[in-house]
Coordinates of C-alpha atoms and ligand atoms in Angstrom, one line a residue:
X24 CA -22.7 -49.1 -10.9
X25 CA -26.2 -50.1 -10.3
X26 CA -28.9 -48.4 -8.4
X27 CA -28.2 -50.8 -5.4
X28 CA -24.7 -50.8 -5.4
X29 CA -22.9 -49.8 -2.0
X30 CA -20.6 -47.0 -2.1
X31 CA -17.1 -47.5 -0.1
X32 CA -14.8 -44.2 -0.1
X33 CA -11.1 -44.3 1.3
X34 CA -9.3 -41.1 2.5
X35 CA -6.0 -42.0 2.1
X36 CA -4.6 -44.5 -0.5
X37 CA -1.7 -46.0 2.4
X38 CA -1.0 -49.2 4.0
X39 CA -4.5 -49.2 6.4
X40 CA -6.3 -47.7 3.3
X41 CA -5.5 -50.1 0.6
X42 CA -5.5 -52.7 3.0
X43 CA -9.0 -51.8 4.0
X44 CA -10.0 -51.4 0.1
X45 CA -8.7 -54.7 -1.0
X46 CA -10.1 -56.7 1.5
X47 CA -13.4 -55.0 0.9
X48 CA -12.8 -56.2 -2.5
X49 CA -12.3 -59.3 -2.0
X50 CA -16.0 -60.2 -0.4
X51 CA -17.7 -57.8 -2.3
X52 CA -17.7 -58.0 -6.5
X53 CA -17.7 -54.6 -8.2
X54 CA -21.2 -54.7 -8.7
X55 CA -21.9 -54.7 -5.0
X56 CA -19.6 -52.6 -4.0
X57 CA -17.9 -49.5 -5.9
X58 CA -14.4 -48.5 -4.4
X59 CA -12.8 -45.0 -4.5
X60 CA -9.9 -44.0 -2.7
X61 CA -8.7 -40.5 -2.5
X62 CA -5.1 -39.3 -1.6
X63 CA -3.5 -36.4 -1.9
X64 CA -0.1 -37.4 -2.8
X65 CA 1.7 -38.3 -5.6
X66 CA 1.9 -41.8 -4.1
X67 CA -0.3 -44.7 -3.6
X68 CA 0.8 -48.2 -1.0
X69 CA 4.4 -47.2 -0.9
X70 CA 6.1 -48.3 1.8
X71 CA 7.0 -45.2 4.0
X72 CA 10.0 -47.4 6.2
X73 CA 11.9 -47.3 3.2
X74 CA 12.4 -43.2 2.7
X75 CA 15.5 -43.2 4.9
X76 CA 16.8 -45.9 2.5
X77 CA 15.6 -44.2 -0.4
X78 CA 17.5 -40.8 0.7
X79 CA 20.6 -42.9 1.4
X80 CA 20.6 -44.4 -2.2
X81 CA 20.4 -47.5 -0.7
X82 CA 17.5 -48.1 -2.9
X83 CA 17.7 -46.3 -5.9
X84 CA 14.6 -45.6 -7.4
X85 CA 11.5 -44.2 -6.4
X86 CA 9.4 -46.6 -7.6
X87 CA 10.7 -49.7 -6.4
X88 CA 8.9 -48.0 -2.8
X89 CA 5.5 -48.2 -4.8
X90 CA 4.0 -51.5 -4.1
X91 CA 1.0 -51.6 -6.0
X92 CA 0.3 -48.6 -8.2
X93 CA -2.9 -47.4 -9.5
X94 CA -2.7 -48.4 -12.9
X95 CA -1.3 -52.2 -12.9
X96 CA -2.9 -52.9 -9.8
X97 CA -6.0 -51.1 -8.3
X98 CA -7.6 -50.7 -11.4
X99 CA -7.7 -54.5 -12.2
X100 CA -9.3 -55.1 -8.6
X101 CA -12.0 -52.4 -9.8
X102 CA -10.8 -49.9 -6.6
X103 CA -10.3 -46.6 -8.2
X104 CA -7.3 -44.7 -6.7
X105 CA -7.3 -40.8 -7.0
X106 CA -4.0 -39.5 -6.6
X107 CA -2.8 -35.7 -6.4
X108 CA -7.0 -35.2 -4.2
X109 CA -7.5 -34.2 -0.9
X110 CA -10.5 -34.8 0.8
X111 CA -11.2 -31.3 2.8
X112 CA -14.8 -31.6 4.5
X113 CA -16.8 -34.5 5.5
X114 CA -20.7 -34.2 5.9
X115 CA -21.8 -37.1 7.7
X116 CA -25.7 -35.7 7.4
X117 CA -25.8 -35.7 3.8
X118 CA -23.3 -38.6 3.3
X119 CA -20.4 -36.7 1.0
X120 CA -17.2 -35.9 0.9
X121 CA -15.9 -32.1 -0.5
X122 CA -12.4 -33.4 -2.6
X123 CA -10.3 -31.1 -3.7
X124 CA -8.6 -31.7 -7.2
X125 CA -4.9 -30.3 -6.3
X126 CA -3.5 -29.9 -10.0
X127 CA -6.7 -28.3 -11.4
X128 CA -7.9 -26.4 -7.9
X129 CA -11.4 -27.9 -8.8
X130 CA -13.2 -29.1 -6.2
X131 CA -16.4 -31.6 -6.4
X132 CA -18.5 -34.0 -3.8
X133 CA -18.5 -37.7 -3.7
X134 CA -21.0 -39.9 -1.9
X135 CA -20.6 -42.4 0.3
X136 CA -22.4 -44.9 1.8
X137 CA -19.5 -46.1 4.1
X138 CA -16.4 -44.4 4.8
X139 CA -13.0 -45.2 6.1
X140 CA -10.3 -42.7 7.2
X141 CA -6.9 -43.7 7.3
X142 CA -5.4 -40.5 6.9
X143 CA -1.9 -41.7 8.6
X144 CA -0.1 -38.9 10.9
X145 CA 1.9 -35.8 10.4
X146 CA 4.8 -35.1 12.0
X147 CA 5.0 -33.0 14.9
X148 CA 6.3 -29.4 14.0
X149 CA 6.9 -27.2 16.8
X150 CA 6.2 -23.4 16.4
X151 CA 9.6 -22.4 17.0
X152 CA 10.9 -19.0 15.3
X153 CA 12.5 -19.6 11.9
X154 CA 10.7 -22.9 11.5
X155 CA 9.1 -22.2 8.4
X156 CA 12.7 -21.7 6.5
X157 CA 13.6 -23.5 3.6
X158 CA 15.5 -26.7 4.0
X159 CA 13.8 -27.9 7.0
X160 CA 11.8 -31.2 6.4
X161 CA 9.7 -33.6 8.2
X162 CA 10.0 -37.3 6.3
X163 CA 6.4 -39.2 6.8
X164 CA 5.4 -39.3 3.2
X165 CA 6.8 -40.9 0.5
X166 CA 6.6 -37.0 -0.9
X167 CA 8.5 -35.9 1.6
X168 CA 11.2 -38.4 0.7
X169 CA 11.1 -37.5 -2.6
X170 CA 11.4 -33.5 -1.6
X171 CA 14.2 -34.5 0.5
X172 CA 16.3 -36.5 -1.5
X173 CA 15.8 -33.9 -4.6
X174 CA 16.7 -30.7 -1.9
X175 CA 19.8 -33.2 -1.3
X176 CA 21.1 -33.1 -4.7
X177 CA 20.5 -29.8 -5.3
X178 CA 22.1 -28.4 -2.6
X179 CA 24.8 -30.4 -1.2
X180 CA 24.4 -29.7 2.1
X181 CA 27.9 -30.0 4.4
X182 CA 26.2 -29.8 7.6
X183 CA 22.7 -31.7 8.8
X184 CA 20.9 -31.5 12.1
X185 CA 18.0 -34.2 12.8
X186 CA 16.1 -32.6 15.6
X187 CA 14.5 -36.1 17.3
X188 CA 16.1 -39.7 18.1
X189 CA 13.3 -41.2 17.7
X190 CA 13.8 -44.4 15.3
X191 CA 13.1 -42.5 11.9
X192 CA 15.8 -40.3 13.5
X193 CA 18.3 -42.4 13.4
X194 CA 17.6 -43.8 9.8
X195 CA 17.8 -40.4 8.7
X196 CA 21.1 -39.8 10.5
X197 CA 22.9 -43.2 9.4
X198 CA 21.6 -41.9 5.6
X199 CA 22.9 -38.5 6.1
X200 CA 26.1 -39.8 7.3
X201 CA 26.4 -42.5 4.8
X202 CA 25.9 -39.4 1.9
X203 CA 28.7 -37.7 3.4
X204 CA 27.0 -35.3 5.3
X205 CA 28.2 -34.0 8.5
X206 CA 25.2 -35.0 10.6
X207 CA 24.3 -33.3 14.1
X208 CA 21.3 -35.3 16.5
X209 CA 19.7 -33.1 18.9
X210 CA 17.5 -34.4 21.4
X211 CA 15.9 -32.8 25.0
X212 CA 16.5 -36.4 26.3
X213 CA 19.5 -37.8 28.0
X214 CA 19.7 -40.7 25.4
X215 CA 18.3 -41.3 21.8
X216 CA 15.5 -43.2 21.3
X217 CA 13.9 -42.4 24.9
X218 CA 11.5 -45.4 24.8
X219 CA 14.5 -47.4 25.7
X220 CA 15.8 -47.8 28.8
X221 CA 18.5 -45.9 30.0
X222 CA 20.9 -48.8 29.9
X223 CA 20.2 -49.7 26.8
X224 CA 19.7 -46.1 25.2
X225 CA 24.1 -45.5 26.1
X226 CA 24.8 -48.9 23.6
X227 CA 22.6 -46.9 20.6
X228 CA 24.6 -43.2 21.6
X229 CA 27.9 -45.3 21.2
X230 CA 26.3 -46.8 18.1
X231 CA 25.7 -43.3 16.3
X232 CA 29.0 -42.3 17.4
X233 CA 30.6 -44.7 15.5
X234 CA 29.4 -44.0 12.0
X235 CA 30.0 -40.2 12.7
X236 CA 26.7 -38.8 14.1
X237 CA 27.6 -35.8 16.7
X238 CA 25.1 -36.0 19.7
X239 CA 23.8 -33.1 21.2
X240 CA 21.7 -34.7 24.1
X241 CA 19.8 -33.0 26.8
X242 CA 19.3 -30.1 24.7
X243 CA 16.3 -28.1 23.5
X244 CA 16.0 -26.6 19.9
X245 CA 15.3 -23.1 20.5
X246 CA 14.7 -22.0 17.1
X247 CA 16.2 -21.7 13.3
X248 CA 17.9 -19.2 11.3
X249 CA 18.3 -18.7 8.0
X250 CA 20.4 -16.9 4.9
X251 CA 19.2 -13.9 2.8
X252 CA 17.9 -16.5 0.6
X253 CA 15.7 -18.0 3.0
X254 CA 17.2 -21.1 3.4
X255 CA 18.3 -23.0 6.9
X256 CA 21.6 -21.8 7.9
X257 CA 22.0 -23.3 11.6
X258 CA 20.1 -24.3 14.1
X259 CA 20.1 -22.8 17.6
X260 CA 19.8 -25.2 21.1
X261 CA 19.7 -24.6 24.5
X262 CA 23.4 -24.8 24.3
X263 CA 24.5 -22.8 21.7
X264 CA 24.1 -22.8 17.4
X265 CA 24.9 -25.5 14.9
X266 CA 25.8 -24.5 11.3
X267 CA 23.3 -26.6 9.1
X268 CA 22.3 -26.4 5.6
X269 CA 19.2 -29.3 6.2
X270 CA 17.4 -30.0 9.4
X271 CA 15.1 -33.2 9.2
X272 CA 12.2 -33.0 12.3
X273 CA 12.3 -36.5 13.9
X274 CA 9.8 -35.1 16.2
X275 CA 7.4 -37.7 16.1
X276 CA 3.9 -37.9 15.0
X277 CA 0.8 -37.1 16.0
X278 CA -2.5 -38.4 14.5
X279 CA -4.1 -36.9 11.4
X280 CA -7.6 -36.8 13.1
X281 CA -8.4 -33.0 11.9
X282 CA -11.0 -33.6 9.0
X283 CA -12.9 -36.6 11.1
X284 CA -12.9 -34.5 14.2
X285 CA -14.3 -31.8 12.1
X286 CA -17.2 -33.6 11.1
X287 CA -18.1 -35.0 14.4
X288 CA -16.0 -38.6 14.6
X289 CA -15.0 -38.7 18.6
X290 CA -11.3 -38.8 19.0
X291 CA -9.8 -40.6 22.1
X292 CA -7.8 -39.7 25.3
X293 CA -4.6 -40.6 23.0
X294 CA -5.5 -38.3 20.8
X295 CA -6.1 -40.6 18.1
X296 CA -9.8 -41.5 16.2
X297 CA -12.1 -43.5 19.1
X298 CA -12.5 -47.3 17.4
X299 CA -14.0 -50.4 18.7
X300 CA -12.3 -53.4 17.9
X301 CA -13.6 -54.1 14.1
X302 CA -12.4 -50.3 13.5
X303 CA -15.8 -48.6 13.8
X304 CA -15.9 -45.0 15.1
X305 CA -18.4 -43.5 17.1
X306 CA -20.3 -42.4 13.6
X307 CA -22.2 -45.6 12.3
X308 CA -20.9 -44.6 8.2
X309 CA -17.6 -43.9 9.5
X310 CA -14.4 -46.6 9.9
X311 CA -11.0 -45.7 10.6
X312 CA -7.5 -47.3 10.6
X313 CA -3.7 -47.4 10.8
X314 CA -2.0 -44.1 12.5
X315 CA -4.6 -42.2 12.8
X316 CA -6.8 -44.6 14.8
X317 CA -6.7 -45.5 18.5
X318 CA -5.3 -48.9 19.6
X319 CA -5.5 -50.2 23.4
X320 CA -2.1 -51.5 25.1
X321 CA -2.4 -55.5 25.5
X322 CA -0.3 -54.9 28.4
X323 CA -0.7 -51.4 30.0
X324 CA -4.8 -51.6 29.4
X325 CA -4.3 -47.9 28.0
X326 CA -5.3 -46.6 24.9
X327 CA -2.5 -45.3 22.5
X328 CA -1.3 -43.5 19.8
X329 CA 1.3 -45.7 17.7
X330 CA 2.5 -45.3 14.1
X331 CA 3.6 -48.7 12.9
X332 CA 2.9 -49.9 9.6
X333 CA 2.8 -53.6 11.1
X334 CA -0.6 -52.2 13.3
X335 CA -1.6 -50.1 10.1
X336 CA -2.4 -53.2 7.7
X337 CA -3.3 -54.9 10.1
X338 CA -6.2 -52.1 11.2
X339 CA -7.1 -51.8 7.8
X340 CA -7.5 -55.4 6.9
X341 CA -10.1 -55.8 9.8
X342 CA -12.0 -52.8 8.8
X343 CA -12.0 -54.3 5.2
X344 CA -13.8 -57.6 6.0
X345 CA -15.9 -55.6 8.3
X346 CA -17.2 -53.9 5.4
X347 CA -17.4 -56.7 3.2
X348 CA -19.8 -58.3 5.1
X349 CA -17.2 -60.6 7.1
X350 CA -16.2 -60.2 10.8
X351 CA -13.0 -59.9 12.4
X352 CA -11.5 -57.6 15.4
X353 CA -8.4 -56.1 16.1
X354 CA -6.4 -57.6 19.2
X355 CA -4.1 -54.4 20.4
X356 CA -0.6 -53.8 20.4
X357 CA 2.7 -54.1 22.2
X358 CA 4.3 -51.6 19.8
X359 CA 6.9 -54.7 18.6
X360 CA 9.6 -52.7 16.4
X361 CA 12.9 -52.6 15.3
X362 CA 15.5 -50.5 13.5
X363 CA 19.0 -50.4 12.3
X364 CA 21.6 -47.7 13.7
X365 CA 24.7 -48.6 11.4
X366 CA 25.3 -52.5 12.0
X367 CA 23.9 -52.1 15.6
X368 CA 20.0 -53.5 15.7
X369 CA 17.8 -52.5 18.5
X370 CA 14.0 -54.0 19.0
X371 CA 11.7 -53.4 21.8
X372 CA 8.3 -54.6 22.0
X373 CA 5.9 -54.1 25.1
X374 CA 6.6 -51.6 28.1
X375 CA 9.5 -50.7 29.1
X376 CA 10.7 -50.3 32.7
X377 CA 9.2 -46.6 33.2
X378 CA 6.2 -47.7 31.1
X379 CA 5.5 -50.5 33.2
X380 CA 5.6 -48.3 36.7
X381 CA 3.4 -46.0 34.8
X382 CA 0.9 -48.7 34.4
X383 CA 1.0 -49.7 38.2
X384 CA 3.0 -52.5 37.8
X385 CA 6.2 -53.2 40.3
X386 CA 9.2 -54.5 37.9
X387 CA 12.2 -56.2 38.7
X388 CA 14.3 -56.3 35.1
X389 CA 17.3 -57.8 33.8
X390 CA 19.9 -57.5 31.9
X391 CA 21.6 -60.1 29.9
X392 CA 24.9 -59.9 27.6
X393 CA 25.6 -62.9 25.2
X394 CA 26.4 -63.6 21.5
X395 CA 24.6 -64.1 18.7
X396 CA 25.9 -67.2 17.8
X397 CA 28.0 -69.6 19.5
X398 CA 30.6 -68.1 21.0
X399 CA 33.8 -69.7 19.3
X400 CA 31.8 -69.6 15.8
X401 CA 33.5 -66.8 13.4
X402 CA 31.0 -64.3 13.2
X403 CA 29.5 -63.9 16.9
X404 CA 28.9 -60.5 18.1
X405 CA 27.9 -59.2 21.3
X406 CA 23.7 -58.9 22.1
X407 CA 22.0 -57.4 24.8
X408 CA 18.6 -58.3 25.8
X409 CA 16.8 -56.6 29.2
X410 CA 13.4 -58.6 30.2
X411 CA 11.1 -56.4 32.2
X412 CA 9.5 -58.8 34.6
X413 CA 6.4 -58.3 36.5
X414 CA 7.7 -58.7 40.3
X415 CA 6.4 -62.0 42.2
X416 CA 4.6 -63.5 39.2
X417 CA 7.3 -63.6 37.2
X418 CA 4.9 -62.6 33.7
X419 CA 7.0 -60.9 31.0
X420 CA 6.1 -57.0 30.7
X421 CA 8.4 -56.2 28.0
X422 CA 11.6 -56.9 26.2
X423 CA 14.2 -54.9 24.7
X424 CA 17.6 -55.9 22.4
X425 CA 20.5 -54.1 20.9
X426 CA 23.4 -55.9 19.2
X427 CA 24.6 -56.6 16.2
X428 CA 23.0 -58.9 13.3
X429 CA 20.4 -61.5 14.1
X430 CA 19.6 -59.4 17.0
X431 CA 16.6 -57.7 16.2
X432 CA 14.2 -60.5 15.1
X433 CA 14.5 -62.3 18.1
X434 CA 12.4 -60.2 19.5
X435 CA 9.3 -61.6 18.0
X436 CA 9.7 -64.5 20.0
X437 CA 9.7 -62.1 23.4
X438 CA 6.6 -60.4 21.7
X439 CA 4.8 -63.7 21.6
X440 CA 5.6 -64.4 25.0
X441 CA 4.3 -60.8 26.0
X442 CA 1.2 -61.3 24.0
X443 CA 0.6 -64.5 25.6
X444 CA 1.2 -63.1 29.3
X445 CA 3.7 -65.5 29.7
X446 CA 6.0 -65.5 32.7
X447 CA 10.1 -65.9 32.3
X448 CA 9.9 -69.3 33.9
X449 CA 7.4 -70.3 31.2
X450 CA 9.8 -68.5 28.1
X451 CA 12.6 -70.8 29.3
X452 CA 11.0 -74.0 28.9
X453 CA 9.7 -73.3 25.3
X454 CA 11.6 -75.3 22.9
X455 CA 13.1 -73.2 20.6
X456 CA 16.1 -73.4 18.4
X457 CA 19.8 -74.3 18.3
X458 CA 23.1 -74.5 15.9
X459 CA 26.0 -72.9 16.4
X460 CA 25.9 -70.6 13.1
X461 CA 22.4 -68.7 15.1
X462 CA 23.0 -68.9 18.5
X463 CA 25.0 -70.3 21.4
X464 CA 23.4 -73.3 23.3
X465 CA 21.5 -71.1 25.6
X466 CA 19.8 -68.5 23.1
X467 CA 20.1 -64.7 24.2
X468 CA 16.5 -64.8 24.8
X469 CA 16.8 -68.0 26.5
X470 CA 19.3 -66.9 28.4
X471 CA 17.7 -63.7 29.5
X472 CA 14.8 -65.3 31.0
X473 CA 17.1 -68.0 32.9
X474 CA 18.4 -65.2 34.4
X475 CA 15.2 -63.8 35.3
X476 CA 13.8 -67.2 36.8
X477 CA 17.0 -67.4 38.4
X478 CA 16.4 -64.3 40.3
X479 CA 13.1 -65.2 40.9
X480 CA 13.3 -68.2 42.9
X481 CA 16.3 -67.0 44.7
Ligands
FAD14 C1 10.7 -42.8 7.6 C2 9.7 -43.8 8.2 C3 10.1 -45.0 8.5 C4 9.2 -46.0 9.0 N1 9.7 -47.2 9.4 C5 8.8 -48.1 9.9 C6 9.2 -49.5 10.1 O1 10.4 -49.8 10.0 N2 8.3 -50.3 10.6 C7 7.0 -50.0 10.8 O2 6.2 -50.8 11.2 N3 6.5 -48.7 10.6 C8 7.4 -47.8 10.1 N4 7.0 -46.5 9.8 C9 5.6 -46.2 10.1 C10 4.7 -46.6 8.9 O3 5.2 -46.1 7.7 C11 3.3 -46.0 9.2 O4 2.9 -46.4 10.5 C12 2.3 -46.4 8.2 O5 2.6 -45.9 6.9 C13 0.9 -45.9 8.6 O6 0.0 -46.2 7.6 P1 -1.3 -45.4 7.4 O7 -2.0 -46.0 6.2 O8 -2.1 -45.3 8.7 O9 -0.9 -43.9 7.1 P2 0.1 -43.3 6.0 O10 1.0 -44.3 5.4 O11 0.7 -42.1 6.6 O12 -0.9 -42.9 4.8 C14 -1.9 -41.9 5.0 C15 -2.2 -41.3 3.7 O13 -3.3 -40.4 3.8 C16 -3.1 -39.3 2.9 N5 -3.9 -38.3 3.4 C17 -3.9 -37.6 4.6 N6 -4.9 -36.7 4.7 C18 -5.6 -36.8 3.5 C19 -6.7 -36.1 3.0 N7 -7.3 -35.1 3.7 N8 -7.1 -36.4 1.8 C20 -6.5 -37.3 1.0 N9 -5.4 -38.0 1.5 C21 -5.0 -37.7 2.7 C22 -1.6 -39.1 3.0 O14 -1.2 -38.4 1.8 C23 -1.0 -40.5 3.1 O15 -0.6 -41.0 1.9 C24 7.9 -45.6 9.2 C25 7.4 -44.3 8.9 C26 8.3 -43.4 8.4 C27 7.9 -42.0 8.0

């Protein structure tokens, strides 16, 4: 490194990260620009979305999660990943970072020039009594997946509850299920996953009830107790106690905006890290990316918090050719996403009908049933799709889809619709695809926003 060489540090070695680190790379040679990235798992750019898959056995091994892995990647691009370091103070007046060395318990300072956080989330862990027993997991990091899995083996649990139905919820529960495990889903809503609507929350209940999952809905976790041993032995609800020998928190996440707060970054209404639109914070060293960053609503105007890996590369790329020299910005969201609950797939992407009110906007939605491909072709299984429409200009708010395969993925053609402020009458005259094996005539999504133009001009 020379005496004029820039120095780039990266406080967590995820998705926005490495994204941010490589595109850096990319515009900058290693004799421009030194690279260090600092995490304080065992893991670097793994791919989180697969843990439920991974606890399942679905995929087998541990590594085939790891991307790109210190050694046979970073190190030929010249980025040098620190594993098994957590970064524990930053001083933005001196320009370095306090990292702490977790194997030895050394700690040392690194400086920076520039300095990009994309520290992810943690999951939300209420401070109920009991909570700290042993047994009880939350599943963000590919860590905890490992922890998990192992805590599985070892102890052969007959009963699971998953607190949460959000979608990492439901992985878990179709994985815990799939191992055998008798697997309880408690949630304070009426329905699982609550960013659905109502309507189509009841066809993901009857979904989890299929492969075995016992719903406990409209109920409150209370609290946990636990054996002499310390370990989780039920979990006790507004409604009574369930026997388990696991819990997994599918509690959601919050941002991991602690250590920049701490040294001064401004952290928005969401809760999230304050960025403009090429990922800058309100400190002119300091960039941030993927969960733990703020990202504005395309639709709603709002600024929120959402933990998609999609959004996280995505983030993390920008802030990469930022600091390479280049220029790019980051458009917003929708929140486009999609999961698997047994063979049922459900996708949303932009607001849903409570979202939309929220926002100030007066919705009329509907609701269209069809099949996935034509309907005489063997094979075709029911789909849903509900189109939240913006009332009297007809401009698509949102979309949501539940059936079975091929479902999901058509909602990237309602997100680009969304994203375009399209209205339904518009959606309907784009020419999109047709053969019997994919779709009848009139595609679910084509057909949804017939109906909507239908009702409409009416
Ligand atoms: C089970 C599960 C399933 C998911 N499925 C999907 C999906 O299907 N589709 C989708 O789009 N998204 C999915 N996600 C979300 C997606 O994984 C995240 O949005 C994405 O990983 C966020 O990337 P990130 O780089 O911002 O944060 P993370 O991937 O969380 O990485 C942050 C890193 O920072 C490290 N770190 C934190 N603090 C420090 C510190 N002080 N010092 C050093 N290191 C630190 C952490 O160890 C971590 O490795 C899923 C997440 C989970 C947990």
């Amino acid at each position: 490194m020379g005496a004029l060489t820039r120095r780039l540090l990266v406080i967590g070695a995820d998705a926005a990260g490495m994204s941010a680190a490589s595109q850096a790379r990319r515009r900058r040679g290693p004799d421009d620009l030194d690279i260090m990235a600092f995490d304080r798992g065992n893991f670097s750019s793994y791919s989180a979305c697969g843990i439920p898959y991974f606890v399942s056995g679905v995929v087998d091994q541990v590594e085939t999660l790891i991307v790109r892995s210190p050694e046979t990647f970073w190190d030929k691009q010249s980025i040098q990943v620190h594993l098994r370091h957590e970064v524990v103070e930053i001083d933005l007046d001196r320009g370095v970072v306090l990292v702490d060395h977790r194997e030895s318990g050394h700690q040392r300072e690194h400086g920076f020039d520039d300095l990009v956080v994309a520290t992810g989330s943690v999951p939300v862990r209420p401070p109920l009594p009991g909570a700290g027993a042993e047994g009880i997991f939350g599943v963000q990091t590919l860590d905890d997946g490992v922890a998990l899995r192992a805590y599985v083996a070892d102890h052969t649990p007959r009963q699971a509850v998953i607190v949460g139905s959000g979608y990492v919820g439901l992985e878990m529960a179709e994985a815990l299920c799939a191992l055998g495990v008798e697997t309880h889903l408690v949630d304070a809503a009426p329905q699982p996953l609550s960013r659905l609507d109502p309507d189509m929350g009841a066809l993901v209940a009857e979904a989890l009830r299929k492969f075995g999952t016992v719903l406990h809905l409209d109920q409150e976790v209370a609290g946990f107790e636990a054996g002499a041993g310390g370990e989780v032995s039920a979990v006790v609800t507004s409604e009574g106690t369930i026997p388990a020998q696991l819990v997994v928190l599918g509690l959601g996440v919050r941002p991991n905006v602690a250590l920049a707060e701490a040294a001064g970054v401004e952290v928005g209404p969401s809760g999230a890290i304050a960025v403009d639109q090429r990922m800058r914070t309100s400190q002119p060293a300091v960039w941030a990316a993927g969960d733990c960053a703020e990202k504005r609503h395309r639709v709603s105007g709002r600024f929120v918090t959402v933990a998609l890996g999609t959004h996280a590369n995505k983030e993390g790329r920008v802030a990469g050719i930022n600091l390479g020299g280049g220029y790019a910005t980051f458009p917003g969201v929708l929140g486009t996403a999609a999961a698997k609950v047994g063979s049922l797939e459900v996708a949303t992407t932009g607001l849903g009908e409570a979202e939309a009110e929220l926002a100030g906007f007066v919705t009329d939605s509907v609701l269209s049933e069809s099949t996935t491909r034509a309907g005489y072709f063997p094979g075709a299984a029911p789909i849903t799709v509900k189109l939240v429409v913006e009332q009297g200009t007809g401009r698509l708010l949102g979309a949501q889809i539940v059936g079975k395969e091929g479902a999901a993925k058509r909602i990237d053609a309602l997100a680009l619709a969304v994203w375009n402020e399209m209205t339904v009458e518009e959606l309907l005259g784009v020419d999109l695809s047709y053969a019997p094996p994919f779709s009848p005539v009139w595609d679910p999504v084509v057909a949804a926003a017939r109906r909507a133009a239908d009702r409409l001009s009416s």
